[in-house]
Amino acid sequence: MDTLNADGTWDRLGSIALLLHQAATQLWSEADQSAADSPLHDLGLGVYLAHSRASALLPDDYELPDVDADDLEERTPLQLLTEAEDLTRPLPLHRPDLVHGSQLVVDLCDLIREARGLGY
Amino acid sequence: MATDLRLAFADIDEELFDVDRIPMTSHDVRSVGEMLFDVDYLARQLLMDVDGDAAGTLLRSWPTMVAAAEDLWASLPGRRPGVDERDRPITSLAAQAATIETSLSGRVAWPGQGPTSPRIDQMTQTLVNATALVRRYGAEIPHEQPDAHRDLEAARTRIMHGLYLTAHAVNVALHDHGRDRVTDARSSGRRIHLAHHHSPYAIAPTGVWIDRMSACEITARGYLTDRFAQALAGEAMRPVDDPGRLAQALANWDIQTHRALARHLEPSNILLITRTQGLIAGASMVLVDAASVAGVLERSERLVPAIAEAGRSWSNLASRWGDLAPPGARIEEPLARAAAEVRAAYRQITHDTTTLASPEAIAGRPGLPQAVAATLRAIEAGSELAVVVAEKADAPDLTGPARALSRRAHNDVEAGLATPPAEGDVVWVSPTDILNKRLVPLPPPVAETLRAASDATIDATSSASAVATLHCGEHAVATPDGDPGLGSAAALEVGRPPFPRPAGPRR
């Protein structure tokens, strides 16, 4: 059995990737309705890069958990980011596979602060 | 979605720190593992809430926290005799923090004497409590056994993780503090001396603290990313005060995008490329506006609208590539790193923490002339990149998530963007594929509008490129009378051979 997923680590990271992908999609969707120099473009890119960091921590053959897309779409970007940050708390950051996990946490906290600063 | 998976954390530390091994005390009933979890929680809250007002209190509190962390680290059982490579990062951090404490002691100038941060103090006290527990009961831990060894490694990582988050929070606060001071001084008409350290707002008293806290942050991060040895060997974060940072970031972005596009590329990477190009356009508008205010660039009726149109077309194209990129898709690491650096380099000059700064504020920032030269060069190069990206839309094996493609096909036909089918209402994607969340080939309307959006992007970026080229020339000529630093930077930019620009749309 996959030892890391025995404690739900991969599923947790998979959920984080899903939440961040949705948050980036929503932010960009709002940005596309705004001016070309809207700060939402920048925040959306930051969230997408965090999504890529989370995805990079997953094994190549990992399949993301099944989620209800409508359920995700009902949440705001800040709610999605906060939930993703919450999911990182129990991650075993000392494991070699998760060597960049701390950087993901810092990125998420920075993004939450930025999203709040933009009025979310 | 099953997101409440929090039970897993306790498993990590139970062998070493669970309640059976460490008796409860009347003061604090938490295990060491729980205490370290609380430090992590408090550090995250600090980082999410931090602002410039807290800079002084945070700085004053930092050395005590590091000392408490070092004490806990030293108390963990299983320490090897002599110098242990594993301990060098915490030893180095403790030395850095001790010199900060010495500098702060008796200091009258900012941050002076005053209160400390309640949040950091709480973390410090938690580390002190954890040390007391370990000192009292740690000898009973069979540290040579694999499980106990693993738990000790987890504890060290947790300690360093808390220090990393806190060091980053102090740095954010110092940057914000500098920005607030600069804003206050400008609004009251006072002159302020910029230190040119690590931030466009590093006023003289804070610049040196930013340098020192950055060193602490790098040390902690190095331990966590297993790169401490490289950090000691001289690897360092690129100084963010470097006025050439944006030019370097954009040059690297140009290289990485072309390297990536030369190969078969997943849509998730093309999404990143097109979104980053949209960001470059948006940030360029901001910089051009500020450059006009500063007198670095002559006002133009054509430049900003042309860049805005390029930005809109990149964003439209990106939203279509976004349909093809499923969640969890991998992004090539060099590309992601290059995009992150482009974002950070622009933010350094265009943002007030989380929001865009005013053109007047940006106009006064060091490095603006070099940044304008670099961003105009990137707009120039954008048209060539649009052609290369457009070729990717012709790939016959493109697929995407059934649900997103079905929605896009119907919307595009309904909006008149795609050719309506002669046979009337068509189901473009089978409901079974949507239900089973399969990846499916592009329906004809989606393929058609993806190519049309690519062509529109070539058009818009070609126009923007042509106008930017004119302004690059004007910029270089105007420079000798302006900023002497700009003269060399702009001349270098203009002296480079231009990218080949397409004559027009490819279709």
XYZ file of C-alpha atoms in Angstrom:
627
model
C 0.000 0.000 0.000
C 1.146 3.526 -0.690
C 2.438 4.604 2.706
C 1.844 8.307 2.188
C -1.706 7.845 1.073
C -2.335 5.558 4.022
C -2.826 8.707 6.076
C -4.669 10.494 3.263
C -1.765 12.738 2.237
C -2.238 12.341 -1.501
C -6.006 12.752 -1.270
C -5.462 15.863 0.792
C -3.029 17.274 -1.788
C -5.387 16.254 -4.586
C -8.198 18.177 -2.898
C -5.893 21.185 -2.526
C -5.070 21.045 -6.256
C -8.773 20.930 -7.128
C -9.634 23.838 -4.850
C -6.795 25.980 -6.214
C -7.645 25.172 -9.828
C -11.219 26.271 -9.191
C -10.075 29.428 -7.385
C -7.772 30.376 -10.287
C -10.547 29.723 -12.818
C -12.990 31.929 -10.901
C -10.479 34.735 -10.406
C -9.544 34.741 -14.089
C -13.181 34.650 -15.069
C -13.740 37.809 -13.005
C -10.516 39.326 -14.346
C -11.651 38.746 -17.935
C -14.742 40.847 -17.218
C -12.538 43.635 -15.843
C -9.875 45.864 -17.355
C -6.723 44.347 -18.833
C -4.709 45.821 -15.956
C -6.996 44.486 -13.211
C -5.056 43.088 -10.212
C -7.262 39.995 -10.461
C -5.102 38.767 -13.374
C -2.115 38.815 -11.059
C -3.922 37.083 -8.192
C -5.291 34.437 -10.566
C -1.798 33.698 -11.852
C -0.487 33.443 -8.279
C -3.207 30.928 -7.409
C -2.549 28.915 -10.570
C 1.147 28.749 -9.716
C 0.250 27.498 -6.224
C -1.982 24.898 -7.900
C 0.985 23.803 -9.974
C 3.126 23.533 -6.835
C 0.504 21.316 -5.172
C 0.104 19.195 -8.314
C 3.871 18.731 -8.555
C 3.870 17.098 -5.124
C 1.475 14.362 -6.284
C 2.651 11.050 -7.735
C 2.537 10.855 -11.540
C -0.153 8.177 -11.566
C -2.372 9.806 -8.967
C -5.987 10.409 -9.951
C -7.722 13.379 -8.378
C -10.681 12.721 -6.088
C -14.101 12.956 -7.653
C -15.835 16.207 -6.777
C -19.081 17.920 -7.567
C -18.091 20.838 -9.818
C -21.304 22.703 -8.999
C -20.440 22.513 -5.320
C -17.022 24.092 -5.924
C -18.452 26.817 -8.153
C -20.671 28.051 -5.324
C -17.687 29.053 -3.177
C -15.788 32.321 -3.410
C -12.090 32.357 -4.301
C -11.226 33.302 -0.711
C -13.261 30.398 0.649
C -11.485 28.044 -1.745
C -8.069 29.387 -0.751
C -8.870 29.185 2.955
C -10.061 25.629 2.613
C -6.894 24.712 0.714
C -4.754 26.252 3.445
C -6.720 24.381 6.077
C -6.004 21.110 4.286
C -2.244 21.724 4.378
C -2.089 21.802 8.179
C -1.656 18.075 8.826
C 0.695 17.461 5.892
C 3.833 15.541 6.938
C 6.220 18.200 5.671
C 9.301 16.301 6.830
C 8.784 13.568 4.225
C 11.172 13.787 1.266
C 8.218 13.725 -1.166
C 6.838 16.896 0.406
C 10.030 18.878 0.553
C 8.350 21.922 -1.003
C 5.281 21.714 1.218
C 6.369 24.601 3.446
C 6.681 26.842 0.408
C 3.127 25.895 -0.581
C 1.924 26.944 2.889
C 3.705 30.301 2.627
C 2.252 30.848 -0.859
C -1.271 30.101 0.359
C -1.009 32.432 3.364
C 0.323 35.199 1.086
C -2.511 34.613 -1.412
C -5.155 34.699 1.323
C -3.751 38.028 2.541
C -3.765 39.360 -1.026
C -7.323 38.167 -1.676
C -8.514 39.855 1.505
C -6.711 43.014 0.431
C -8.673 42.952 -2.824
C -11.942 42.857 -0.923
C -12.814 39.156 -0.949
C -15.935 16.769 -1.237
C -14.271 14.885 1.587
C -12.024 17.595 2.927
C -12.006 16.963 6.663
C -9.040 14.632 6.912
C -7.394 16.216 9.922
C -6.988 13.092 12.018
C -3.797 12.223 10.202
C -1.571 14.731 11.992
C -1.512 13.059 15.384
C -0.181 9.877 13.814
C 3.099 11.553 13.002
C 4.125 12.235 16.547
C 2.341 9.688 18.666
C 5.334 7.445 19.232
C 7.441 10.180 20.686
C 5.023 12.666 22.063
C 1.688 11.083 22.823
C -0.035 11.435 26.161
C 0.927 7.960 27.352
C 4.590 8.794 27.197
C 4.439 12.345 28.444
C 2.269 12.780 31.519
C -0.094 15.706 31.665
C 1.009 18.699 33.644
C -1.175 21.101 35.516
C 0.030 23.977 33.291
C -0.228 22.667 29.764
C -1.946 19.487 28.735
C -0.714 19.484 25.157
C 1.778 16.963 23.806
C 4.920 18.295 22.171
C 3.469 17.415 18.763
C 0.353 19.422 19.524
C 2.436 22.345 20.719
C 4.391 22.398 17.474
C 1.125 22.184 15.565
C -0.050 25.259 17.504
C 3.136 27.137 16.608
C 2.451 26.349 12.938
C -1.147 27.541 13.307
C -0.118 30.810 14.994
C 2.589 31.476 12.394
C 0.059 31.015 9.583
C -2.419 33.373 11.240
C 0.352 35.911 11.680
C 1.329 35.691 8.014
C -2.251 36.022 6.788
C -2.932 39.111 8.939
C 0.414 40.885 8.996
C 0.811 44.545 8.045
C 3.370 47.314 8.317
C 2.136 48.562 11.698
C 3.435 45.397 13.340
C 6.966 45.581 11.899
C 8.662 46.949 15.025
C 6.997 44.596 17.497
C 7.633 41.589 15.271
C 11.287 42.466 14.821
C 11.779 42.891 18.568
C 10.161 39.496 19.218
C 12.059 37.491 16.604
C 15.377 36.841 18.438
C 13.623 35.443 21.518
C 11.569 33.062 19.405
C 14.655 31.764 17.614
C 16.446 31.280 20.936
C 13.494 29.241 22.243
C 13.428 27.180 19.047
C 17.158 26.491 19.288
C 16.716 25.418 22.893
C 13.987 22.957 21.941
C 16.066 21.663 19.036
C 19.014 21.075 21.358
C 16.840 19.251 23.863
C 15.575 16.676 21.358
C 17.036 13.262 22.143
C 19.456 11.503 19.834
C 21.821 14.376 19.253
C 25.121 13.164 17.854
C 28.353 14.185 19.547
C 30.440 16.898 17.924
C 29.335 19.085 15.021
C 26.252 17.683 13.321
C 25.570 18.911 9.778
C 21.863 18.575 10.505
C 22.101 21.206 13.259
C 23.926 23.837 11.231
C 20.824 25.671 9.971
C 19.383 26.201 13.467
C 22.835 27.174 14.771
C 23.191 29.636 11.916
C 19.700 31.047 12.499
C 20.388 31.433 16.222
C 23.592 33.330 15.474
C 21.787 35.615 13.000
C 19.004 36.274 15.521
C 21.485 36.897 18.333
C 23.186 39.637 16.330
C 19.775 41.171 15.627
C 19.077 41.172 19.357
C 22.416 42.835 20.055
C 21.691 45.527 17.472
C 18.255 46.135 18.952
C 19.499 46.362 22.524
C 19.484 49.951 23.772
C 18.692 51.200 20.269
C 17.016 54.598 20.056
C 16.452 54.695 16.287
C 13.669 52.630 14.694
C 12.376 50.218 15.869
C 13.647 51.440 19.258
C 12.448 49.996 22.540
C 8.812 49.018 22.922
C 6.332 46.188 23.115
C 6.782 42.793 21.547
C 4.305 40.843 19.419
C 1.747 38.863 21.454
C 1.511 36.245 18.697
C 5.247 35.636 18.502
C 5.458 35.711 22.291
C 2.795 33.009 22.408
C 4.801 30.901 19.949
C 7.943 31.466 22.026
C 6.200 30.406 25.216
C 4.860 27.296 23.500
C 8.381 26.373 22.381
C 9.638 26.938 25.943
C 6.899 24.663 27.320
C 7.737 22.006 24.740
C 11.408 22.178 25.726
C 10.534 21.665 29.372
C 8.525 18.570 28.521
C 11.227 17.088 26.330
C 13.961 17.804 28.895
C 11.926 16.094 31.570
C 10.834 13.003 29.654
C 12.933 12.868 26.500
C 15.502 10.488 27.983
C 12.856 7.753 27.932
C 12.466 8.002 24.155
C 14.056 5.123 22.221
C 15.467 7.522 19.641
C 17.469 4.869 17.844
C 14.293 3.092 16.749
C 13.007 3.991 13.259
C 9.630 5.313 14.407
C 11.144 7.532 17.072
C 13.812 8.719 14.641
C 11.109 9.632 12.130
C 9.171 11.518 14.804
C 12.242 13.487 15.782
C 12.799 14.466 12.155
C 9.167 15.565 12.010
C 9.671 17.680 15.123
C 12.746 19.385 13.660
C 10.871 20.108 10.433
C 7.940 21.552 12.391
C 10.254 23.810 14.377
C 11.988 25.101 11.250
C 8.668 25.439 9.398
C 7.347 27.711 12.173
C 10.503 29.818 11.996
C 10.290 30.048 8.196
C 6.691 31.268 8.225
C 7.446 33.759 10.993
C 10.590 35.108 9.291
C 8.574 35.587 6.101
C 5.846 37.414 8.058
C 8.420 39.761 9.627
C 9.807 40.455 6.156
C 6.340 41.223 4.770
C 5.750 43.600 7.682
C 9.084 45.366 7.095
C 8.292 45.888 3.405
C 4.850 47.225 4.294
C 6.267 49.471 6.991
C 8.673 51.009 4.477
C 5.844 51.532 2.003
C 3.698 53.231 4.648
C 6.551 55.540 5.629
C 7.221 56.490 2.003
C 3.526 57.156 1.384
C 3.234 59.292 4.535
C 6.334 61.288 3.665
C 5.193 61.954 0.115
C 1.704 62.994 1.173
C 3.174 65.508 3.623
C 5.771 66.761 1.138
C 8.753 65.520 3.164
C 11.839 64.093 1.498
C 12.737 60.549 2.447
C 15.972 58.690 1.934
C 15.520 55.354 0.201
C 18.066 52.718 1.099
C 17.659 50.743 -2.153
C 17.696 47.468 -0.263
C 15.415 44.602 -1.232
C 12.381 46.789 -1.738
C 11.388 49.953 -3.556
C 10.230 51.141 -0.112
C 13.287 50.217 1.901
C 13.762 53.490 3.717
C 17.127 53.838 5.365
C 16.269 52.468 8.848
C 14.385 49.404 7.567
C 16.613 48.437 4.647
C 19.204 46.831 6.839
C 16.557 44.907 8.797
C 15.081 43.600 5.558
C 18.529 42.333 4.596
C 18.999 40.593 7.921
C 15.526 39.044 8.068
C 15.901 37.894 4.456
C 19.048 36.036 5.504
C 17.069 34.328 8.306
C 14.243 33.423 5.918
C 16.666 31.951 3.387
C 18.360 29.856 6.067
C 15.066 28.406 7.319
C 13.763 27.778 3.822
C 17.052 26.140 2.857
C 16.665 23.549 5.615
C 13.109 22.762 4.545
C 13.935 22.390 0.877
C 17.058 20.386 1.636
C 19.234 23.001 0.062
C 21.025 24.309 3.114
C 24.385 23.078 1.849
C 23.947 25.031 -1.375
C 22.884 28.112 0.592
C 26.049 27.899 2.642
C 28.064 27.486 -0.531
C 26.945 30.879 -1.725
C 23.591 30.327 -3.388
C 21.409 33.270 -2.557
C 18.076 34.750 -3.445
C 18.433 37.216 -6.287
C 18.518 40.648 -4.630
C 15.150 42.235 -5.274
C 16.682 45.681 -5.227
C 18.389 44.901 -8.506
C 16.974 47.413 -11.023
C 17.537 44.819 -13.744
C 15.322 42.244 -12.039
C 12.335 42.686 -14.339
C 14.506 42.671 -17.473
C 16.177 39.483 -16.274
C 12.841 37.874 -15.386
C 11.338 38.707 -18.778
C 14.428 37.521 -20.655
C 14.275 34.208 -18.781
C 10.541 33.972 -19.467
C 11.220 34.455 -23.177
C 13.764 31.625 -23.138
C 11.623 29.226 -21.110
C 8.484 29.765 -23.209
C 10.357 29.081 -26.430
C 12.048 26.005 -24.993
C 8.703 24.692 -23.821
C 6.853 25.499 -27.034
C 9.518 23.777 -29.093
C 8.226 20.477 -27.685
C 4.847 18.870 -27.392
C 3.179 20.858 -24.636
C 0.206 20.055 -22.446
C -2.619 22.637 -22.460
C -1.954 23.416 -18.767
C 1.417 24.874 -19.814
C -0.094 26.851 -22.681
C -2.647 28.191 -20.221
C 0.215 29.394 -18.013
C 1.987 31.000 -20.987
C -1.094 32.845 -22.246
C -2.137 34.015 -18.781
C 1.351 35.261 -18.048
C 1.352 37.139 -21.354
C -1.943 38.715 -20.265
C -0.304 39.720 -17.003
C 2.653 41.236 -18.871
C 0.241 43.333 -20.953
C -1.715 44.529 -17.908
C 1.401 45.394 -15.934
C 2.873 47.138 -18.976
C -0.162 49.435 -19.115
C 0.434 50.358 -15.486
C 4.144 51.000 -16.037
C 3.595 53.040 -19.206
C 1.056 55.176 -17.362
C 3.480 55.743 -14.478
C 6.339 56.438 -16.890
C 4.246 59.192 -18.481
C 3.666 60.731 -15.058
C 7.381 60.537 -14.304
C 8.320 62.010 -17.682
C 10.263 58.895 -18.598
C 8.021 58.256 -21.598
C 6.041 60.663 -23.744
C 2.300 60.286 -23.535
C 0.847 58.392 -26.448
C -2.691 58.024 -27.706
C -1.886 54.651 -29.225
C 0.418 52.762 -26.902
C -1.840 51.956 -23.946
C -4.924 51.077 -26.057
C -2.790 48.791 -28.230
C -1.334 47.015 -25.204
C -4.801 46.771 -23.631
C -6.154 45.083 -26.746
C -3.214 42.665 -26.736
C -3.937 41.902 -23.077
C -7.624 41.237 -23.774
C -6.788 38.924 -26.661
C -4.261 36.966 -24.570
C -6.886 36.607 -21.823
C -9.544 35.439 -24.276
C -7.149 32.890 -25.733
C -6.135 31.822 -22.218
C -9.732 31.214 -21.173
C -10.082 28.821 -24.155
C -6.872 26.952 -23.341
C -8.166 26.867 -19.769
C -11.042 24.665 -20.933
C -8.490 22.087 -22.066
C -6.437 22.070 -18.847
C -7.859 19.688 -16.252
C -7.271 20.287 -12.527
C -4.099 18.679 -11.235
C -2.384 18.826 -14.635
C 1.394 19.214 -14.387
C 3.209 22.363 -15.351
C 6.825 22.250 -16.446
C 8.868 23.430 -13.501
C 11.228 25.829 -15.313
C 8.203 27.475 -16.909
C 6.390 27.788 -13.575
C 9.489 29.244 -11.913
C 9.972 31.744 -14.725
C 6.308 32.826 -14.540
C 6.538 33.215 -10.764
C 9.597 35.437 -11.116
C 7.872 37.587 -13.780
C 4.923 38.027 -11.433
C 7.157 38.874 -8.459
C 9.313 41.297 -10.458
C 6.271 43.222 -11.721
C 4.649 43.262 -8.271
C 7.783 44.774 -6.777
C 7.295 47.897 -8.820
C 3.547 48.023 -9.555
C 1.972 46.983 -6.259
C 1.271 48.429 -2.855
C 1.302 45.129 -0.990
C -1.885 43.603 -2.351
C -3.261 46.242 -4.660
C -1.957 48.252 -7.556
C -0.121 51.400 -6.547
C -1.117 54.740 -8.028
C 0.791 55.915 -11.127
C 2.212 58.772 -9.031
C 3.578 56.329 -6.471
C 5.094 54.069 -9.126
C 6.570 57.096 -10.867
C 8.770 57.740 -7.845
C 10.132 54.239 -7.548
C 13.705 53.360 -8.254
C 14.176 51.185 -11.299
C 11.143 52.504 -13.196
C 13.108 53.550 -16.323
C 14.729 50.125 -16.595
C 11.397 48.409 -15.969
C 9.674 50.418 -18.709
C 12.410 49.550 -21.203
C 12.115 45.863 -20.295
C 8.332 45.743 -20.445
C 8.173 47.483 -23.838
C 10.674 44.935 -25.112
C 8.400 42.150 -23.853
C 5.416 43.700 -25.652
C 7.516 43.845 -28.808
C 8.369 40.170 -28.503
C 4.774 39.155 -27.762
C 3.697 38.986 -31.400
C 6.283 36.343 -32.259
C 5.217 34.298 -29.249
C 1.569 34.584 -30.350
C 2.472 32.936 -33.667
C 4.207 30.037 -31.940
C 1.312 29.559 -29.513
C -1.177 29.660 -32.393
C 0.528 26.675 -34.005
C -0.363 24.630 -30.928
C -4.056 25.133 -31.674
C -3.588 23.109 -34.864
C -2.470 19.970 -33.038
C -4.863 17.177 -34.058
C -4.738 15.322 -30.741
C -6.010 18.079 -28.464
C -8.430 16.923 -25.789
C -10.157 18.466 -22.808
C -12.671 17.746 -20.050
C -16.049 16.845 -21.594
C -18.108 19.185 -19.449
C -16.049 22.314 -20.170
C -15.850 21.589 -23.895
C -19.579 20.919 -24.172
C -20.362 24.207 -22.472
C -17.883 26.106 -24.629
C -19.168 24.577 -27.899
C -22.776 25.507 -27.189
C -21.882 29.001 -25.980
C -19.729 29.744 -29.028
C -22.382 28.574 -31.489
C -25.073 30.497 -29.636
C -22.934 33.652 -29.580
C -22.280 33.375 -33.322
C -18.555 32.895 -32.802
C -18.538 29.447 -34.434
C -20.175 28.228 -37.625
C -23.654 26.915 -36.797
C -24.194 23.284 -37.830
C -26.310 22.738 -40.945
C -28.229 19.973 -39.228
C -29.586 22.286 -36.514
C -29.220 21.572 -32.819
C -26.278 19.262 -32.244
C -25.103 17.484 -29.101
C -21.373 18.160 -29.356
C -20.286 16.023 -26.432
C -21.985 12.835 -25.349
C -23.753 13.059 -21.975
C -22.061 9.801 -21.016
C -18.645 11.397 -21.443
C -19.755 14.366 -19.369
C -21.157 12.111 -16.649
C -17.982 10.025 -16.558
C -15.786 13.129 -16.609
C -13.814 11.913 -19.605
C -11.310 13.805 -21.693
C -12.710 14.144 -25.229
C -11.409 15.521 -28.559
C -12.257 19.138 -29.315
C -15.754 19.543 -30.798
C -15.563 21.408 -34.165
C -16.894 24.731 -32.804
C -14.289 24.721 -30.012
C -11.449 23.958 -32.422
C -12.691 26.710 -34.762
C -12.917 29.390 -32.064
C -9.590 28.371 -30.544
C -7.945 29.032 -33.926
C -9.899 32.278 -34.349
C -8.808 33.475 -30.897
C -5.214 32.589 -31.793
C -5.455 34.667 -34.985
C -6.983 37.578 -33.087
C -4.114 37.399 -30.618
C -1.580 37.526 -33.455
C -3.344 40.615 -34.834
C -3.561 42.424 -31.511
C -0.028 41.612 -30.403
C 1.386 42.632 -33.799
C -0.243 46.052 -33.466
C 1.006 46.440 -29.899
C 4.465 45.289 -30.928
C 4.660 47.879 -33.706
C 3.691 50.730 -31.386
C 6.019 49.489 -28.641
C 8.908 49.431 -31.115
C 8.344 53.109 -31.883
C 8.367 53.942 -28.192
C 11.453 51.857 -27.496
C 13.265 54.046 -30.000
C 11.853 57.239 -28.551
C 12.733 55.982 -25.082
C 16.371 55.478 -25.993
C 16.665 58.913 -27.628
C 15.003 60.668 -24.699
C 17.191 58.982 -22.136
C 20.412 61.057 -22.100
C 18.474 64.011 -20.742
C 16.818 61.906 -18.092
C 17.985 59.234 -15.766
C 21.600 58.311 -16.504
C 20.908 54.733 -15.452
C 18.128 54.506 -17.958
C 20.459 55.588 -20.724
C 22.580 52.496 -20.540
C 19.670 50.163 -19.918
C 17.581 51.471 -22.763
C 20.497 51.626 -25.145
C 21.222 48.009 -24.413
C 17.634 47.100 -25.099
C 17.508 48.950 -28.373
C 20.878 47.576 -29.418
C 19.630 43.996 -29.371
C 18.462 42.515 -32.642
C 14.683 42.679 -32.897
C 12.543 39.586 -32.850
C 11.150 38.743 -36.286
C 7.595 40.026 -36.386
C 4.927 38.372 -38.425
C 3.632 40.361 -41.351
C 0.034 39.665 -40.361
C -2.412 36.979 -39.463
C -1.372 33.500 -40.485
C -4.703 32.672 -42.017
